[in-house]
Amino acid sequence: MAKEPKIALIPLGGLGEIGKNMMTVRFGDKILVIDCGLMFPEEEMLGIDVVIPDITFLLENRDQVLGIVLTHGHEDHIGALPYVLRQINVPVYGTRLTLGLLTGKLKEQGIERDVQLHAVKPRDTVQIGPFKVEFIRVSHSVPDAVALAIHTPIGTIVHTGDFKVDHTPVDGEIIDFYKFAQLGERGVLVLLSDSTNVERPGFTLSEKVVGNTLDEVFRQARERIIMATFASNVHRLQQAITAAHRYDRKVAVVGRSMVNVVSIAHDLGYLSIPEGTLIEVEEAARLPKNKVLYISTGSQGEPMSALTRMALGDHRQVDIMPGDTIIISATPIPGNEKLVSRVIDLLFKQGANVIYDPVSGIHVSGHPSQEELKLMINLTKPKFFVPVHGEHRMLIKHARLAREMGIPPNHIFVCENGQVLEFSKRTGRLAGRVTAGRVLVDGLGVGDVGNIVLRDRKQLSQDGILIVVVTISKDSGAIVAGPDIVSRGFVYVRESEQLMDEVREKVRIILEKCFDKGISEWSAIKSQIRDSLGKFLYDKTRRRPMILPIIMDI
Amino acid sequence: MAKEPKIALIPLGGLGEIGKNMMTVRFGDKILVIDCGLMFPEEEMLGIDVVIPDITFLLENRDQVLGIVLTHGHEDHIGALPYVLRQINVPVYGTRLTLGLLTGKLKEQGIERDVQLHAVKPRDTVQIGPFKVEFIRVSHSVPDAVALAIHTPIGTIVHTGDFKVDHTPVDGEIIDFYKFAQLGERGVLVLLSDSTNVERPGFTLSEKVVGNTLDEVFRQARERIIMATFASNVHRLQQAITAAHRYDRKVAVVGRSMVNVVSIAHDLGYLSIPEGTLIEVEEAARLPKNKVLYISTGSQGEPMSALTRMALGDHRQVDIMPGDTIIISATPIPGNEKLVSRVIDLLFKQGANVIYDPVSGIHVSGHPSQEELKLMINLTKPKFFVPVHGEHRMLIKHARLAREMGIPPNHIFVCENGQVLEFSKRTGRLAGRVTAGRVLVDGLGVGDVGNIVLRDRKQLSQDGILIVVVTISKDSGAIVAGPDIVSRGFVYVRESEQLMDEVREKVRIILEKCFDKGISEWSAIKSQIRDSLGKFLYDKTRRRPMILPIIMDI
């Protein structure tokens, strides 16, 4: 009997975490990759810039990888491409704005010339090896977002990407209900669907709601308006610019990423800015206060962002003035709550009026709530269901929701990154694992910071370091210089001279004891110093600095 | 004309921040202190354990301080007492449970014998010098909480402490409306009121709501129940124990602070536990799964807490099992969101069913929402109003609320810690400043970790440290040992041997150049090494480790 052909789905990111989304589809010896995102470091990843997926699996099957298709232009879906394309340079497919945002990133890394980008439109179909990929319009918090229908000899896989159902989108482009329904009618083998907001009942509000709120705020503001939001939320920017124009305000753009996105979105025709509305920041400073809108980065309270600098009175061009209306049109990403809260507090302190979430309607999510998730399942009527894009609990809750809608439990798969999901036309099962995980990027180093370095950074961050240096004569074993004691991040040295004297004396005694006992291996002496000094310092201070003995010989 | 007598209010903590609440009242040369709390360190206070108020002002006026009155037993109101009483040992006044919780802390520090504690009951009045202090029952998330009316020759100051208006409190003890109304009728000079929840419209829900939710959860649970909450929320514990008893479950207590509080509250009669209900953790392990409730610490996802250890599979006594119902009866304190979210995710991953906020009714706040704040103002009808206990934006919003209710703007004071507020019978004004601020506690060190140490810890945490050691002959200026290069938290050394070799060579060249140019001051040589090496490493790695040159001479 011939072996039944199978298709495999292998997530390399985005499951059990928010960020670094990456899914692979394998049929025979051909692999297609969906998205290639980064995530921002967790709190304990000290000094790390970004986190990208481990692509060992792709590197091991380099010749099989046909291309990468993108659902939309957010960092958590495209941000790892500059790193990944350096290692596997395959064609990339995406809509125009998605590729525009990607190109900005590739340019920063100086590799935009080496990459093959293929622009597609919603309803386009592209044949990539055995995969016929159909791009389907969805609504999301960046324009030009698409879901994917991947037609394979085994059946059709639908990947929603990030989506919401917005019945009144800002650009009038409604999610392509017909396409999803048609796919459902013809038969969908597997649905992979966005789990981010599965904990929210009801429907996610329309982006237009924010437009109405902005209109109201602009109508009432008597002095300057400063609005911070996600740079990539082009529809939000559009609504702010439209409101500014309506109330006779000029618009100045502040913050590098905001300037970049406004320029890209404007060039590509995704942002319509009335003639003469956009002005330089210097010019804005000369206009009457009720004639200005600043659009700024910093909606997440990022320490180096424009809004944070303004709040700290540290921005080169814009000072906060009493009477300013400041709009933070965003909700804090988990982990940023305190940063955002501090910026708001600083702005209040400077006399500004700050409008922020949860003030109703100043921000709406770009992800689907429970009723939208149900709609997606009932439109596509999949045989198998795989919740993606979310922490583990969200995947579980999304699976529950699918079960309540009648999908049999053994047709629902809650997976982890690296698990292989294998489907025939009739069956689905877990079929082993491939390498998957997180690669930490720190400066130019990709993957060179591991557990040991992070553990050291953690210890250094808590109690600092104490270094003991001594030079010993090879011949006599006598101390010829030192012991010198240097510490950083442990105690304020000028106020701790006595403690440092005691440490020096302590080391001298330890060394003498070692010599007396005939201990001469340095490792043994160092370990003696670490142990005795560690105990001594803990007793004295209840702190555990890293202790680093360095012995030189001459 | 004789100088009009004045009373001064001087906040030493709790304004513009959540935590370390401390207010002083001064009349003539007599000072009364209200509360003495700690706060937990902000993210950038690396390695710091807790933060306490700077009490320089009290130390400078040591002889004037008559006593400390406490509103309730939360850390942010009593947690700094063990540190402060060591420096100023004055009588402390509080309700029985408040003093019970305090005594636990004093014992840990071994100073409980030296402290004079005076227990009071609601409606008690205590004369402390010129201050007649009346204790008034309020509802809060710890029992035995009181507001204070401080009668002085100038007028009456009402300090709400933390409060909410709970019409159906668990212990039946309703906030003392009569007393507040009586004070209002007789005339209140200044009201200081809790601003924590001023951003929430409506009324805060009754603690009984949680009891109803717990009943429903207990009724449905088929296997073990593990509930985490704040240890000090004795009413919450009572409701859980009552529900356990109702559904025939025994109760085991896990986590040091939970064990302590249950014991104190039980001994003092604030917790009623049916005979035979409380069992040891070991015994619980032997009972059928549907006969057990564990009450545990860890509702904030604290890394060392019992629930977090269970979630990590790392707890000595309790393992999570599929089918467990886990209740997190708390809301994350700002900054803890991500920790809590991670614990929830780990618990889901182990197959537990986790019930947590925002599931309606599993937690309610202990602070007053807008309607309760209005009620407090209208009951007490103060001449002057000072919002306390909250970040700056909350104080501003509370001030706005008071203004909308008809208190004249110049009778409302939004202050910062250290500002002196001076009142006569008719007037109120800002009258200068005293020293106030934050003192960082790290191990045994109180206040010895300052900006330099924190800056060093920050740098060490981001890119680690690189140490350069060299021994030089005093006579010839020649290198006699080294340069040795040691790094921690910078790169993984075993994979960076080549880089380390280059660094060593680089240092040798720098030293030679210095000698050639006749530079012999060590400080100049060190600064050369730091600059050149810093640039070199940044070019190679885009990281900026701390560079520490150590030169020894013989």
mmCIF file of N, CA and C in Angstrom, chain A residues 267-362:
data_model
loop_
_atom_site.group_PDB
_atom_site.id
_atom_site.type_symbol
_atom_site.label_atom_id
_atom_site.label_comp_id
_atom_site.label_asym_id
_atom_site.label_seq_id
_atom_site.Cartn_x
_atom_site.Cartn_y
_atom_site.Cartn_z
ATOM 1 N N ASP A 267 4.239 57.861 1.120
ATOM 2 C CA ASP A 267 4.774 57.559 -0.213
ATOM 3 C C ASP A 267 3.971 56.468 -0.907
ATOM 4 N N LEU A 268 3.547 55.481 -0.146
ATOM 5 C CA LEU A 268 2.854 54.347 -0.758
ATOM 6 C C LEU A 268 1.352 54.588 -0.893
ATOM 7 N N GLY A 269 0.907 55.750 -0.425
ATOM 8 C CA GLY A 269 -0.504 56.090 -0.610
ATOM 9 C C GLY A 269 -1.440 55.553 0.459
ATOM 10 N N TYR A 270 -0.900 55.132 1.596
ATOM 11 C CA TYR A 270 -1.756 54.619 2.666
ATOM 12 C C TYR A 270 -2.167 55.705 3.647
ATOM 13 N N LEU A 271 -1.563 56.880 3.471
ATOM 14 C CA LEU A 271 -1.841 57.978 4.391
ATOM 15 C C LEU A 271 -2.140 59.198 3.529
ATOM 16 N N SER A 272 -3.310 59.776 3.744
ATOM 17 C CA SER A 272 -3.680 60.925 2.931
ATOM 18 C C SER A 272 -3.542 62.176 3.789
ATOM 19 N N ILE A 273 -2.600 63.044 3.409
ATOM 20 C CA ILE A 273 -2.301 64.233 4.204
ATOM 21 C C ILE A 273 -2.603 65.468 3.365
ATOM 22 N N PRO A 274 -3.583 66.274 3.789
ATOM 23 C CA PRO A 274 -3.907 67.469 2.999
ATOM 24 C C PRO A 274 -2.677 68.366 2.826
ATOM 25 N N GLU A 275 -2.559 68.922 1.639
ATOM 26 C CA GLU A 275 -1.471 69.836 1.271
ATOM 27 C C GLU A 275 -1.210 70.863 2.385
ATOM 28 N N GLY A 276 0.012 71.008 2.787
ATOM 29 C CA GLY A 276 0.350 72.060 3.744
ATOM 30 C C GLY A 276 0.093 71.693 5.192
ATOM 31 N N THR A 277 -0.430 70.519 5.450
ATOM 32 C CA THR A 277 -0.752 70.136 6.829
ATOM 33 C C THR A 277 0.485 69.709 7.605
ATOM 34 N N LEU A 278 1.351 68.976 6.934
ATOM 35 C CA LEU A 278 2.554 68.470 7.601
ATOM 36 C C LEU A 278 3.605 69.565 7.682
ATOM 37 N N ILE A 279 4.092 69.837 8.898
ATOM 38 C CA ILE A 279 5.120 70.872 9.037
ATOM 39 C C ILE A 279 6.288 70.348 9.861
ATOM 40 N N GLU A 280 7.382 71.067 9.848
ATOM 41 C CA GLU A 280 8.541 70.702 10.649
ATOM 42 C C GLU A 280 8.295 71.053 12.115
ATOM 43 N N VAL A 281 8.995 70.351 12.984
ATOM 44 C CA VAL A 281 8.824 70.581 14.416
ATOM 45 C C VAL A 281 9.206 72.025 14.784
ATOM 46 N N GLU A 282 10.250 72.544 14.139
ATOM 47 C CA GLU A 282 10.700 73.915 14.429
ATOM 48 C C GLU A 282 9.582 74.915 14.091
ATOM 49 N N GLU A 283 8.882 74.642 12.997
ATOM 50 C CA GLU A 283 7.820 75.533 12.562
ATOM 51 C C GLU A 283 6.650 75.482 13.552
ATOM 52 N N ALA A 284 6.372 74.295 14.028
ATOM 53 C CA ALA A 284 5.261 74.125 14.960
ATOM 54 C C ALA A 284 5.453 75.006 16.194
ATOM 55 N N ALA A 285 6.711 75.133 16.614
ATOM 56 C CA ALA A 285 7.011 75.910 17.822
ATOM 57 C C ALA A 285 6.627 77.377 17.651
ATOM 58 N N ARG A 286 6.572 77.835 16.400
ATOM 59 C CA ARG A 286 6.267 79.246 16.162
ATOM 60 C C ARG A 286 4.771 79.514 15.975
ATOM 61 N N LEU A 287 3.972 78.472 15.851
ATOM 62 C CA LEU A 287 2.533 78.656 15.629
ATOM 63 C C LEU A 287 1.787 78.885 16.950
ATOM 64 N N PRO A 288 0.588 79.484 16.879
ATOM 65 C CA PRO A 288 -0.234 79.581 18.100
ATOM 66 C C PRO A 288 -0.513 78.176 18.635
ATOM 67 N N LYS A 289 -0.696 78.091 19.945
ATOM 68 C CA LYS A 289 -0.817 76.777 20.574
ATOM 69 C C LYS A 289 -2.017 75.981 20.071
ATOM 70 N N ASN A 290 -3.068 76.639 19.691
ATOM 71 C CA ASN A 290 -4.271 75.910 19.262
ATOM 72 C C ASN A 290 -4.231 75.551 17.783
ATOM 73 N N LYS A 291 -3.052 75.692 17.181
ATOM 74 C CA LYS A 291 -2.919 75.379 15.757
ATOM 75 C C LYS A 291 -1.999 74.187 15.526
ATOM 76 N N VAL A 292 -1.672 73.451 16.593
ATOM 77 C CA VAL A 292 -0.640 72.423 16.460
ATOM 78 C C VAL A 292 -1.085 71.064 16.992
ATOM 79 N N LEU A 293 -0.755 70.042 16.221
ATOM 80 C CA LEU A 293 -0.805 68.655 16.710
ATOM 81 C C LEU A 293 0.583 68.059 16.512
ATOM 82 N N TYR A 294 1.154 67.523 17.595
ATOM 83 C CA TYR A 294 2.368 66.723 17.458
ATOM 84 C C TYR A 294 1.947 65.252 17.477
ATOM 85 N N ILE A 295 2.453 64.470 16.542
ATOM 86 C CA ILE A 295 2.271 63.027 16.605
ATOM 87 C C ILE A 295 3.620 62.434 16.978
ATOM 88 N N SER A 296 3.626 61.619 18.020
ATOM 89 C CA SER A 296 4.900 61.246 18.635
ATOM 90 C C SER A 296 4.981 59.747 18.909
ATOM 91 N N THR A 297 6.187 59.245 18.995
ATOM 92 C CA THR A 297 6.432 57.901 19.525
ATOM 93 C C THR A 297 6.349 57.956 21.054
ATOM 94 N N GLY A 298 6.378 56.807 21.682
ATOM 95 C CA GLY A 298 6.469 56.771 23.139
ATOM 96 C C GLY A 298 5.206 56.308 23.837
ATOM 97 N N SER A 299 4.276 55.720 23.097
ATOM 98 C CA SER A 299 3.018 55.309 23.730
ATOM 99 C C SER A 299 3.210 54.149 24.704
ATOM 100 N N GLN A 300 4.393 53.519 24.693
ATOM 101 C CA GLN A 300 4.667 52.428 25.628
ATOM 102 C C GLN A 300 5.582 52.874 26.766
ATOM 103 N N GLY A 301 5.813 54.175 26.864
ATOM 104 C CA GLY A 301 6.688 54.664 27.925
ATOM 105 C C GLY A 301 8.138 54.261 27.741
ATOM 106 N N GLU A 302 8.517 53.910 26.508
ATOM 107 C CA GLU A 302 9.890 53.475 26.251
ATOM 108 C C GLU A 302 10.856 54.574 26.698
ATOM 109 N N PRO A 303 11.895 54.194 27.483
ATOM 110 C CA PRO A 303 12.746 55.204 28.112
ATOM 111 C C PRO A 303 13.384 56.209 27.142
ATOM 112 N N MET A 304 13.724 55.787 25.927
ATOM 113 C CA MET A 304 14.410 56.697 25.020
ATOM 114 C C MET A 304 13.466 57.360 24.022
ATOM 115 N N SER A 305 12.169 57.128 24.149
ATOM 116 C CA SER A 305 11.233 57.626 23.144
ATOM 117 C C SER A 305 10.958 59.112 23.326
ATOM 118 N N ALA A 306 10.367 59.709 22.280
ATOM 119 C CA ALA A 306 10.121 61.149 22.289
ATOM 120 C C ALA A 306 9.230 61.567 23.465
ATOM 121 N N LEU A 307 8.107 60.871 23.653
ATOM 122 C CA LEU A 307 7.177 61.304 24.704
ATOM 123 C C LEU A 307 7.815 61.205 26.094
ATOM 124 N N THR A 308 8.576 60.153 26.328
ATOM 125 C CA THR A 308 9.232 60.007 27.632
ATOM 126 C C THR A 308 10.226 61.139 27.855
ATOM 127 N N ARG A 309 10.961 61.467 26.812
ATOM 128 C CA ARG A 309 11.911 62.574 26.936
ATOM 129 C C ARG A 309 11.189 63.890 27.221
ATOM 130 N N MET A 310 10.071 64.094 26.543
ATOM 131 C CA MET A 310 9.292 65.309 26.833
ATOM 132 C C MET A 310 8.852 65.309 28.295
ATOM 133 N N ALA A 311 8.365 64.156 28.751
ATOM 134 C CA ALA A 311 7.855 64.064 30.123
ATOM 135 C C ALA A 311 8.963 64.378 31.125
ATOM 136 N N LEU A 312 10.191 63.994 30.758
ATOM 137 C CA LEU A 312 11.338 64.227 31.639
ATOM 138 C C LEU A 312 11.931 65.623 31.447
ATOM 139 N N GLY A 313 11.351 66.408 30.526
ATOM 140 C CA GLY A 313 11.893 67.729 30.225
ATOM 141 C C GLY A 313 13.228 67.638 29.529
ATOM 142 N N ASP A 314 13.383 66.601 28.713
ATOM 143 C CA ASP A 314 14.690 66.229 28.207
ATOM 144 C C ASP A 314 14.666 66.122 26.687
ATOM 145 N N HIS A 315 13.572 66.601 26.062
ATOM 146 C CA HIS A 315 13.488 66.491 24.605
ATOM 147 C C HIS A 315 14.103 67.734 23.968
ATOM 148 N N ARG A 316 14.813 67.486 22.891
ATOM 149 C CA ARG A 316 15.544 68.549 22.228
ATOM 150 C C ARG A 316 14.618 69.632 21.674
ATOM 151 N N GLN A 317 13.445 69.211 21.196
ATOM 152 C CA GLN A 317 12.616 70.163 20.458
ATOM 153 C C GLN A 317 11.289 70.521 21.120
ATOM 154 N N VAL A 318 10.740 69.606 21.923
ATOM 155 C CA VAL A 318 9.399 69.855 22.458
ATOM 156 C C VAL A 318 9.404 69.828 23.992
ATOM 157 N N ASP A 319 8.965 70.927 24.596
ATOM 158 C CA ASP A 319 8.751 70.972 26.045
ATOM 159 C C ASP A 319 7.261 70.846 26.335
ATOM 160 N N ILE A 320 6.936 70.161 27.422
ATOM 161 C CA ILE A 320 5.540 70.110 27.844
ATOM 162 C C ILE A 320 5.183 71.444 28.491
ATOM 163 N N MET A 321 3.988 71.959 28.172
ATOM 164 C CA MET A 321 3.539 73.204 28.803
ATOM 165 C C MET A 321 2.212 72.955 29.499
ATOM 166 N N PRO A 322 1.968 73.667 30.617
ATOM 167 C CA PRO A 322 0.664 73.560 31.267
ATOM 168 C C PRO A 322 -0.405 73.902 30.234
ATOM 169 N N GLY A 323 -1.479 73.130 30.222
ATOM 170 C CA GLY A 323 -2.542 73.369 29.241
ATOM 171 C C GLY A 323 -2.463 72.445 28.038
ATOM 172 N N ASP A 324 -1.317 71.782 27.830
ATOM 173 C CA ASP A 324 -1.207 70.806 26.744
ATOM 174 C C ASP A 324 -2.209 69.675 26.957
ATOM 175 N N THR A 325 -2.791 69.218 25.862
ATOM 176 C CA THR A 325 -3.591 67.992 25.905
ATOM 177 C C THR A 325 -2.734 66.875 25.329
ATOM 178 N N ILE A 326 -2.523 65.854 26.113
ATOM 179 C CA ILE A 326 -1.679 64.759 25.639
ATOM 180 C C ILE A 326 -2.520 63.495 25.547
ATOM 181 N N ILE A 327 -2.505 62.906 24.375
ATOM 182 C CA ILE A 327 -3.307 61.711 24.127
ATOM 183 C C ILE A 327 -2.362 60.516 24.012
ATOM 184 N N ILE A 328 -2.555 59.521 24.861
ATOM 185 C CA ILE A 328 -1.791 58.283 24.709
ATOM 186 C C ILE A 328 -2.743 57.248 24.141
ATOM 187 N N SER A 329 -2.677 57.090 22.828
ATOM 188 C CA SER A 329 -3.658 56.269 22.128
ATOM 189 C C SER A 329 -3.084 54.867 21.959
ATOM 190 N N ALA A 330 -3.075 54.133 23.057
ATOM 191 C CA ALA A 330 -2.479 52.792 23.090
ATOM 192 C C ALA A 330 -2.805 52.190 24.435
ATOM 193 N N THR A 331 -2.602 50.905 24.549
ATOM 194 C CA THR A 331 -2.746 50.268 25.843
ATOM 195 C C THR A 331 -1.379 49.680 26.159
ATOM 196 N N PRO A 332 -0.945 49.683 27.422
ATOM 197 C CA PRO A 332 0.413 49.174 27.675
ATOM 198 C C PRO A 332 0.513 47.690 27.332
ATOM 199 N N ILE A 333 1.547 47.327 26.604
ATOM 200 C CA ILE A 333 1.865 45.924 26.362
ATOM 201 C C ILE A 333 2.268 45.328 27.712
ATOM 202 N N PRO A 334 1.853 44.061 28.003
ATOM 203 C CA PRO A 334 2.209 43.490 29.309
ATOM 204 C C PRO A 334 3.704 43.651 29.610
ATOM 205 N N GLY A 335 3.990 44.167 30.781
ATOM 206 C CA GLY A 335 5.376 44.440 31.166
ATOM 207 C C GLY A 335 5.702 45.925 31.100
ATOM 208 N N ASN A 336 4.925 46.678 30.301
ATOM 209 C CA ASN A 336 5.197 48.114 30.171
ATOM 210 C C ASN A 336 4.294 48.977 31.043
ATOM 211 N N GLU A 337 3.414 48.361 31.829
ATOM 212 C CA GLU A 337 2.407 49.112 32.574
ATOM 213 C C GLU A 337 3.036 50.208 33.432
ATOM 214 N N LYS A 338 4.128 49.837 34.103
ATOM 215 C CA LYS A 338 4.709 50.781 35.051
ATOM 216 C C LYS A 338 5.407 51.936 34.326
ATOM 217 N N LEU A 339 6.073 51.611 33.224
ATOM 218 C CA LEU A 339 6.729 52.656 32.433
ATOM 219 C C LEU A 339 5.702 53.677 31.959
ATOM 220 N N VAL A 340 4.587 53.187 31.426
ATOM 221 C CA VAL A 340 3.557 54.088 30.910
ATOM 222 C C VAL A 340 2.987 54.922 32.048
ATOM 223 N N SER A 341 2.733 54.266 33.168
ATOM 224 C CA SER A 341 2.152 54.952 34.304
ATOM 225 C C SER A 341 3.072 56.083 34.777
ATOM 226 N N ARG A 342 4.370 55.830 34.734
ATOM 227 C CA ARG A 342 5.306 56.862 35.193
ATOM 228 C C ARG A 342 5.313 58.065 34.252
ATOM 229 N N VAL A 343 5.273 57.788 32.954
ATOM 230 C CA VAL A 343 5.236 58.891 31.991
ATOM 231 C C VAL A 343 3.977 59.729 32.199
ATOM 232 N N ILE A 344 2.837 59.066 32.385
ATOM 233 C CA ILE A 344 1.579 59.789 32.607
ATOM 234 C C ILE A 344 1.707 60.682 33.837
ATOM 235 N N ASP A 345 2.294 60.122 34.890
ATOM 236 C CA ASP A 345 2.437 60.885 36.124
ATOM 237 C C ASP A 345 3.319 62.118 35.935
ATOM 238 N N LEU A 346 4.428 61.932 35.209
ATOM 239 C CA LEU A 346 5.325 63.057 34.949
ATOM 240 C C LEU A 346 4.625 64.140 34.127
ATOM 241 N N LEU A 347 3.804 63.724 33.181
ATOM 242 C CA LEU A 347 3.099 64.694 32.338
ATOM 243 C C LEU A 347 2.081 65.484 33.165
ATOM 244 N N PHE A 348 1.353 64.785 34.025
ATOM 245 C CA PHE A 348 0.426 65.475 34.930
ATOM 246 C C PHE A 348 1.167 66.491 35.787
ATOM 247 N N LYS A 349 2.331 66.068 36.258
ATOM 248 C CA LYS A 349 3.123 66.928 37.136
ATOM 249 C C LYS A 349 3.504 68.225 36.434
ATOM 250 N N GLN A 350 3.671 68.157 35.110
ATOM 251 C CA GLN A 350 4.032 69.356 34.362
ATOM 252 C C GLN A 350 2.815 70.162 33.969
ATOM 253 N N GLY A 351 1.645 69.742 34.440
ATOM 254 C CA GLY A 351 0.455 70.552 34.199
ATOM 255 C C GLY A 351 -0.334 70.186 32.959
ATOM 256 N N ALA A 352 0.074 69.103 32.292
ATOM 257 C CA ALA A 352 -0.650 68.696 31.094
ATOM 258 C C ALA A 352 -1.916 67.939 31.481
ATOM 259 N N ASN A 353 -2.861 67.913 30.544
ATOM 260 C CA ASN A 353 -4.042 67.085 30.710
ATOM 261 C C ASN A 353 -3.817 65.838 29.866
ATOM 262 N N VAL A 354 -3.763 64.688 30.507
ATOM 263 C CA VAL A 354 -3.408 63.470 29.783
ATOM 264 C C VAL A 354 -4.638 62.595 29.615
ATOM 265 N N ILE A 355 -4.872 62.163 28.403
ATOM 266 C CA ILE A 355 -6.011 61.291 28.103
ATOM 267 C C ILE A 355 -5.451 59.940 27.698
ATOM 268 N N TYR A 356 -5.834 58.915 28.436
ATOM 269 C CA TYR A 356 -5.196 57.616 28.225
ATOM 270 C C TYR A 356 -6.194 56.520 28.538
ATOM 271 N N ASP A 357 -5.860 55.315 28.069
ATOM 272 C CA ASP A 357 -6.602 54.130 28.407
ATOM 273 C C ASP A 357 -6.657 54.027 29.935
ATOM 274 N N PRO A 358 -7.724 53.615 30.595
ATOM 275 C CA PRO A 358 -8.962 53.091 30.016
ATOM 276 C C PRO A 358 -10.032 54.144 29.709
ATOM 277 N N VAL A 359 -9.658 55.407 29.467
ATOM 278 C CA VAL A 359 -10.684 56.343 28.999
ATOM 279 C C VAL A 359 -11.313 55.724 27.762
ATOM 280 N N SER A 360 -12.599 55.600 27.761
ATOM 281 C CA SER A 360 -13.255 54.801 26.730
ATOM 282 C C SER A 360 -13.030 55.408 25.360
ATOM 283 N N GLY A 361 -12.590 54.563 24.415
ATOM 284 C CA GLY A 361 -12.523 54.975 23.024
ATOM 285 C C GLY A 361 -11.253 55.674 22.591
ATOM 286 N N ILE A 362 -10.251 55.776 23.459
ATOM 287 C CA ILE A 362 -9.009 56.413 23.034
ATOM 288 C C ILE A 362 -8.060 55.382 22.414
#
